[in-house]
Coordinates of C-alpha atoms in Angstrom, one line a residue:
M1 CA 121.0 124.4 112.7
K2 CA 122.3 120.8 112.3
R3 CA 123.9 119.3 115.3
A4 CA 126.7 116.7 115.8
L5 CA 127.6 114.9 119.0
I6 CA 131.3 113.9 119.1
S7 CA 132.7 111.7 121.8
V8 CA 135.7 109.6 120.9
F9 CA 138.5 107.7 122.6
D10 CA 140.5 107.4 119.4
K11 CA 140.9 111.0 118.3
T12 CA 142.5 110.1 114.9
G13 CA 141.2 112.7 112.4
I14 CA 138.6 114.1 114.7
V15 CA 140.0 117.7 114.7
E16 CA 139.9 117.9 110.9
F17 CA 136.4 116.3 110.9
A18 CA 135.0 118.7 113.5
K19 CA 136.6 121.7 111.7
S20 CA 134.9 120.7 108.5
L21 CA 131.5 120.5 110.3
D22 CA 132.2 123.8 111.9
S23 CA 133.0 125.5 108.6
M24 CA 129.6 124.2 107.3
G25 CA 127.7 125.8 110.2
W26 CA 127.1 122.7 112.3
E27 CA 126.7 122.9 116.0
I28 CA 129.1 120.5 117.8
I29 CA 128.3 118.9 121.2
S30 CA 131.1 117.0 122.9
T31 CA 132.2 115.3 126.1
G32 CA 135.2 115.3 128.4
G33 CA 138.6 114.9 126.7
T34 CA 137.1 115.2 123.2
S35 CA 135.6 118.6 124.1
K36 CA 138.9 119.7 125.6
K37 CA 140.8 118.7 122.5
L38 CA 138.4 120.4 120.1
K39 CA 138.4 123.6 122.1
E40 CA 142.2 123.7 122.1
E41 CA 142.0 123.6 118.4
G42 CA 139.8 126.7 118.3
I43 CA 136.5 124.8 117.5
K44 CA 133.4 126.1 119.2
V45 CA 131.9 123.3 121.3
Q46 CA 128.9 122.9 123.5
D47 CA 129.7 120.7 126.5
I48 CA 127.4 117.7 127.0
S49 CA 126.5 119.0 130.5
D50 CA 125.1 122.2 129.0
L51 CA 122.8 120.0 126.9
T52 CA 121.8 117.7 129.7
K53 CA 121.7 120.4 132.4
F54 CA 123.4 117.8 134.6
P55 CA 127.1 117.4 135.4
E56 CA 129.2 114.4 134.3
C57 CA 129.4 112.2 137.4
F58 CA 130.8 109.0 139.0
D59 CA 134.3 109.5 137.4
G60 CA 132.7 109.9 134.0
R61 CA 130.6 106.8 134.2
V62 CA 127.5 108.9 133.5
K63 CA 127.8 111.6 130.8
T64 CA 125.4 111.0 127.9
L65 CA 122.7 108.8 129.4
H66 CA 120.0 111.4 129.3
P67 CA 116.7 112.1 127.4
N68 CA 118.2 115.2 125.8
V69 CA 120.8 113.1 124.2
E70 CA 119.1 109.8 123.5
G71 CA 115.8 111.5 122.7
G72 CA 117.6 113.8 120.2
I73 CA 119.1 110.8 118.5
L74 CA 116.1 108.4 118.6
A75 CA 113.1 110.7 117.7
I76 CA 111.6 109.9 114.4
R77 CA 111.8 113.2 112.5
D78 CA 108.7 112.6 110.3
N79 CA 106.5 111.3 113.1
D80 CA 104.0 114.0 114.1
N81 CA 103.7 112.6 117.7
H82 CA 107.5 112.6 118.1
K83 CA 107.7 116.1 116.8
V84 CA 105.1 117.3 119.3
Q85 CA 106.9 115.5 122.2
M86 CA 110.2 117.0 121.2
T87 CA 108.7 120.5 121.4
E88 CA 106.9 119.8 124.7
L89 CA 110.1 118.3 126.3
G90 CA 112.5 120.8 124.8
I91 CA 114.5 118.1 123.0
E92 CA 116.4 119.1 119.8
P93 CA 117.5 116.6 117.2
I94 CA 121.0 115.3 116.9
D95 CA 121.9 114.6 113.3
I96 CA 125.3 113.0 113.5
V97 CA 126.8 110.9 116.2
V98 CA 130.6 110.3 116.2
C99 CA 131.8 107.8 118.8
N100 CA 134.3 105.1 119.2
L101 CA 134.4 103.0 122.3
Y102 CA 136.7 102.6 125.3
P103 CA 139.6 100.3 124.2
F104 CA 138.5 97.1 125.9
K105 CA 140.6 94.8 123.7
Q106 CA 143.8 96.9 124.1
T107 CA 143.1 96.9 127.9
I108 CA 142.8 93.2 128.3
L109 CA 146.1 92.7 126.3
K110 CA 148.1 94.9 128.7
P111 CA 150.5 92.8 130.9
G112 CA 149.5 92.7 134.5
V113 CA 146.2 94.7 133.9
S114 CA 143.9 94.6 137.0
H115 CA 140.4 93.4 137.0
E116 CA 139.3 96.9 138.1
E117 CA 140.9 98.5 135.1
I118 CA 139.3 96.0 132.8
I119 CA 135.9 96.7 134.3
E120 CA 136.3 100.5 133.9
N121 CA 137.1 100.0 130.2
I122 CA 133.6 98.6 129.6
D123 CA 131.9 101.4 127.7
I124 CA 128.3 102.0 128.5
G125 CA 127.3 105.4 127.1
G126 CA 129.1 105.0 123.9
P127 CA 127.4 101.8 122.8
T128 CA 124.0 103.3 123.9
M129 CA 124.5 106.3 121.7
I130 CA 125.8 104.5 118.6
R131 CA 123.1 101.8 118.8
A132 CA 120.4 104.5 119.1
A133 CA 121.8 106.3 116.1
A134 CA 122.1 103.1 114.1
K135 CA 118.5 102.2 115.0
N136 CA 117.4 105.6 113.7
Y137 CA 119.7 105.5 110.7
K138 CA 117.1 106.9 108.3
F139 CA 117.6 110.2 110.0
V140 CA 120.9 110.0 111.8
T141 CA 124.4 109.5 110.5
V142 CA 126.6 107.5 112.9
L143 CA 130.4 107.1 112.7
T144 CA 132.6 104.7 114.6
D145 CA 135.5 104.5 112.3
P146 CA 137.8 107.4 111.4
E147 CA 138.2 105.9 107.9
D148 CA 134.6 107.0 107.2
Y149 CA 135.1 110.7 108.1
E150 CA 136.2 111.7 104.6
L151 CA 133.2 110.0 103.0
V152 CA 130.8 111.7 105.2
I153 CA 132.3 115.2 104.9
G154 CA 132.4 114.7 101.1
E155 CA 128.7 113.9 101.0
L156 CA 127.8 116.8 103.3
K157 CA 129.7 119.3 101.2
A158 CA 128.2 117.9 98.0
Q159 CA 124.5 117.5 99.0
G160 CA 124.1 118.8 102.5
D161 CA 123.4 115.3 104.0
T162 CA 124.7 111.8 103.7
S163 CA 123.0 109.4 101.3
A164 CA 120.5 106.8 102.5
A165 CA 123.0 104.1 101.4
T166 CA 125.8 105.6 103.4
K167 CA 123.6 105.9 106.5
E168 CA 122.6 102.3 106.2
M169 CA 126.1 101.1 105.7
L170 CA 127.4 103.1 108.7
A171 CA 124.6 101.7 110.9
A172 CA 125.5 98.1 109.9
K173 CA 129.1 98.8 110.9
V174 CA 127.8 99.9 114.4
F175 CA 126.1 96.5 115.1
I176 CA 129.1 94.6 113.8
H177 CA 131.3 96.7 116.1
T178 CA 129.1 96.4 119.2
S179 CA 128.5 92.7 118.8
H180 CA 132.3 92.1 118.7
Y181 CA 132.8 94.4 121.6
D182 CA 130.2 92.7 123.8
A183 CA 131.5 89.3 122.9
L184 CA 135.0 90.3 124.0
I185 CA 133.6 91.5 127.3
A186 CA 131.5 88.3 127.9
E187 CA 134.3 86.0 127.0
H188 CA 137.1 87.8 128.9
V189 CA 135.4 89.2 132.0
F190 CA 133.2 86.2 132.8
S191 CA 134.9 83.2 131.2
T192 CA 137.1 82.5 134.4
S193 CA 134.0 81.7 136.5
K194 CA 133.9 78.1 137.7
S195 CA 130.3 78.1 138.7
Y196 CA 128.8 78.1 135.2
E197 CA 129.7 77.6 131.5
L198 CA 129.3 80.2 128.8
K199 CA 129.0 79.6 125.1
L200 CA 129.1 82.5 122.7
V201 CA 126.9 82.1 119.6
F202 CA 127.0 84.4 116.6
T203 CA 124.5 84.1 113.8
Y204 CA 124.9 85.8 110.5
T205 CA 122.3 85.5 107.7
F206 CA 123.6 85.9 104.2
C207 CA 120.8 87.0 101.8
N208 CA 123.1 86.5 98.8
Q209 CA 122.6 82.9 97.7
S210 CA 125.9 82.8 95.9
I211 CA 127.8 83.4 99.2
V212 CA 125.9 80.5 100.8
N213 CA 126.6 78.3 97.8
N214 CA 130.3 79.1 97.9
L215 CA 130.4 78.3 101.6
S216 CA 128.5 75.1 101.0
T217 CA 131.0 73.9 98.4
L218 CA 134.0 74.8 100.6
F219 CA 132.6 72.9 103.7
R220 CA 131.5 69.9 101.6
Q221 CA 135.0 69.6 100.2
F222 CA 137.0 70.0 103.4
L223 CA 134.9 69.6 106.5
V224 CA 131.7 67.8 106.1
P225 CA 131.2 64.1 106.7
R226 CA 130.5 62.2 103.5
S227 CA 127.1 61.2 104.8
A228 CA 125.7 64.7 104.6
T229 CA 123.3 65.1 101.7
G230 CA 121.1 67.7 100.1
S231 CA 121.5 71.4 100.8
L232 CA 122.0 71.0 104.5
I233 CA 125.6 70.8 105.6
A234 CA 125.9 69.5 109.2
I235 CA 129.2 69.4 111.0
T236 CA 128.7 66.7 113.6
G237 CA 132.3 66.4 114.8
N238 CA 134.4 68.8 116.8
F239 CA 135.5 70.8 113.8
V240 CA 137.1 74.2 114.2
L241 CA 138.0 76.4 111.3
P242 CA 140.1 79.6 111.5
I243 CA 138.4 81.8 109.0
R244 CA 138.4 85.4 107.8
I245 CA 135.0 86.7 106.7
S246 CA 135.4 89.7 104.4
L247 CA 132.5 92.0 104.7
Q248 CA 133.4 93.8 101.4
N249 CA 130.4 96.2 101.3
L250 CA 131.3 97.4 104.8
G251 CA 135.0 97.5 104.4
S252 CA 135.5 95.2 107.4
Q253 CA 137.0 91.9 108.2
L254 CA 136.3 89.4 111.0
D255 CA 138.9 86.9 112.2
V256 CA 137.5 84.1 114.3
N257 CA 137.7 80.4 115.0
L258 CA 134.3 78.9 114.0
A259 CA 132.3 75.7 114.1
I260 CA 129.9 76.1 111.2
V261 CA 126.4 74.9 110.1
V262 CA 125.3 76.1 106.7
Q263 CA 121.7 75.9 105.4
T264 CA 120.2 77.1 102.2
G265 CA 119.7 80.8 102.5
A266 CA 121.5 81.2 105.8
A267 CA 124.9 80.6 107.4
N268 CA 124.9 80.0 111.2
L269 CA 128.4 80.6 112.5
E270 CA 129.0 79.3 116.0
E271 CA 132.2 80.3 117.8
D272 CA 134.0 77.5 119.4

């Protein structure tokens, strides 16, 4: 039986998604408030503590950090050694991970929010699960965006599994999501320290040469000192560009203020 692990803060569409899985014979594992919600809707759910044989503890700080969870996600299904270890350790595979993270951005925007509340909204188990699933995307489907539920259910109904292209796309969305999430934490929680300086650096490599060429043209025209030559565009002044990067293949957008260095074959984007 295929198994899905569902643990979401944003419960948009999750009941319908879980009902679709249930109707196709999937076993559903869930945590805390998500488990309660699904059970209230009449969906059969295995609580995470039944899987881990260990109770949720420390006010929910520790729920999914367990080999029965992470091992079930990370084991390579066609690796004979992994299959033997799974049998020896009693670990069963987890085929779908559905998880969105504690609302850190929304928390820091709340008027008068305390430092303690901000800290408690730093998700630990969620990023661990979705990064594990994204790393093992060849075998595991990972969802962080309710907008993708319909796509996944459609493919499961049509062919019994998600396509390799869909798995890869969803995995890429995970790393975009977690990089942004961690950057918010680093910038907000620790930027007020007076004892050291922090500088956040993001590097995106664009394999599509046409994207690089278009960026090069834009920066030459509007930003780059006239002395710059060749394919290297060097921004030597204190230039800051508010820019929206459209990740069309991933259905996402990124709004940031950037200082930019572009080289042939790569674009290094450095947040100011």
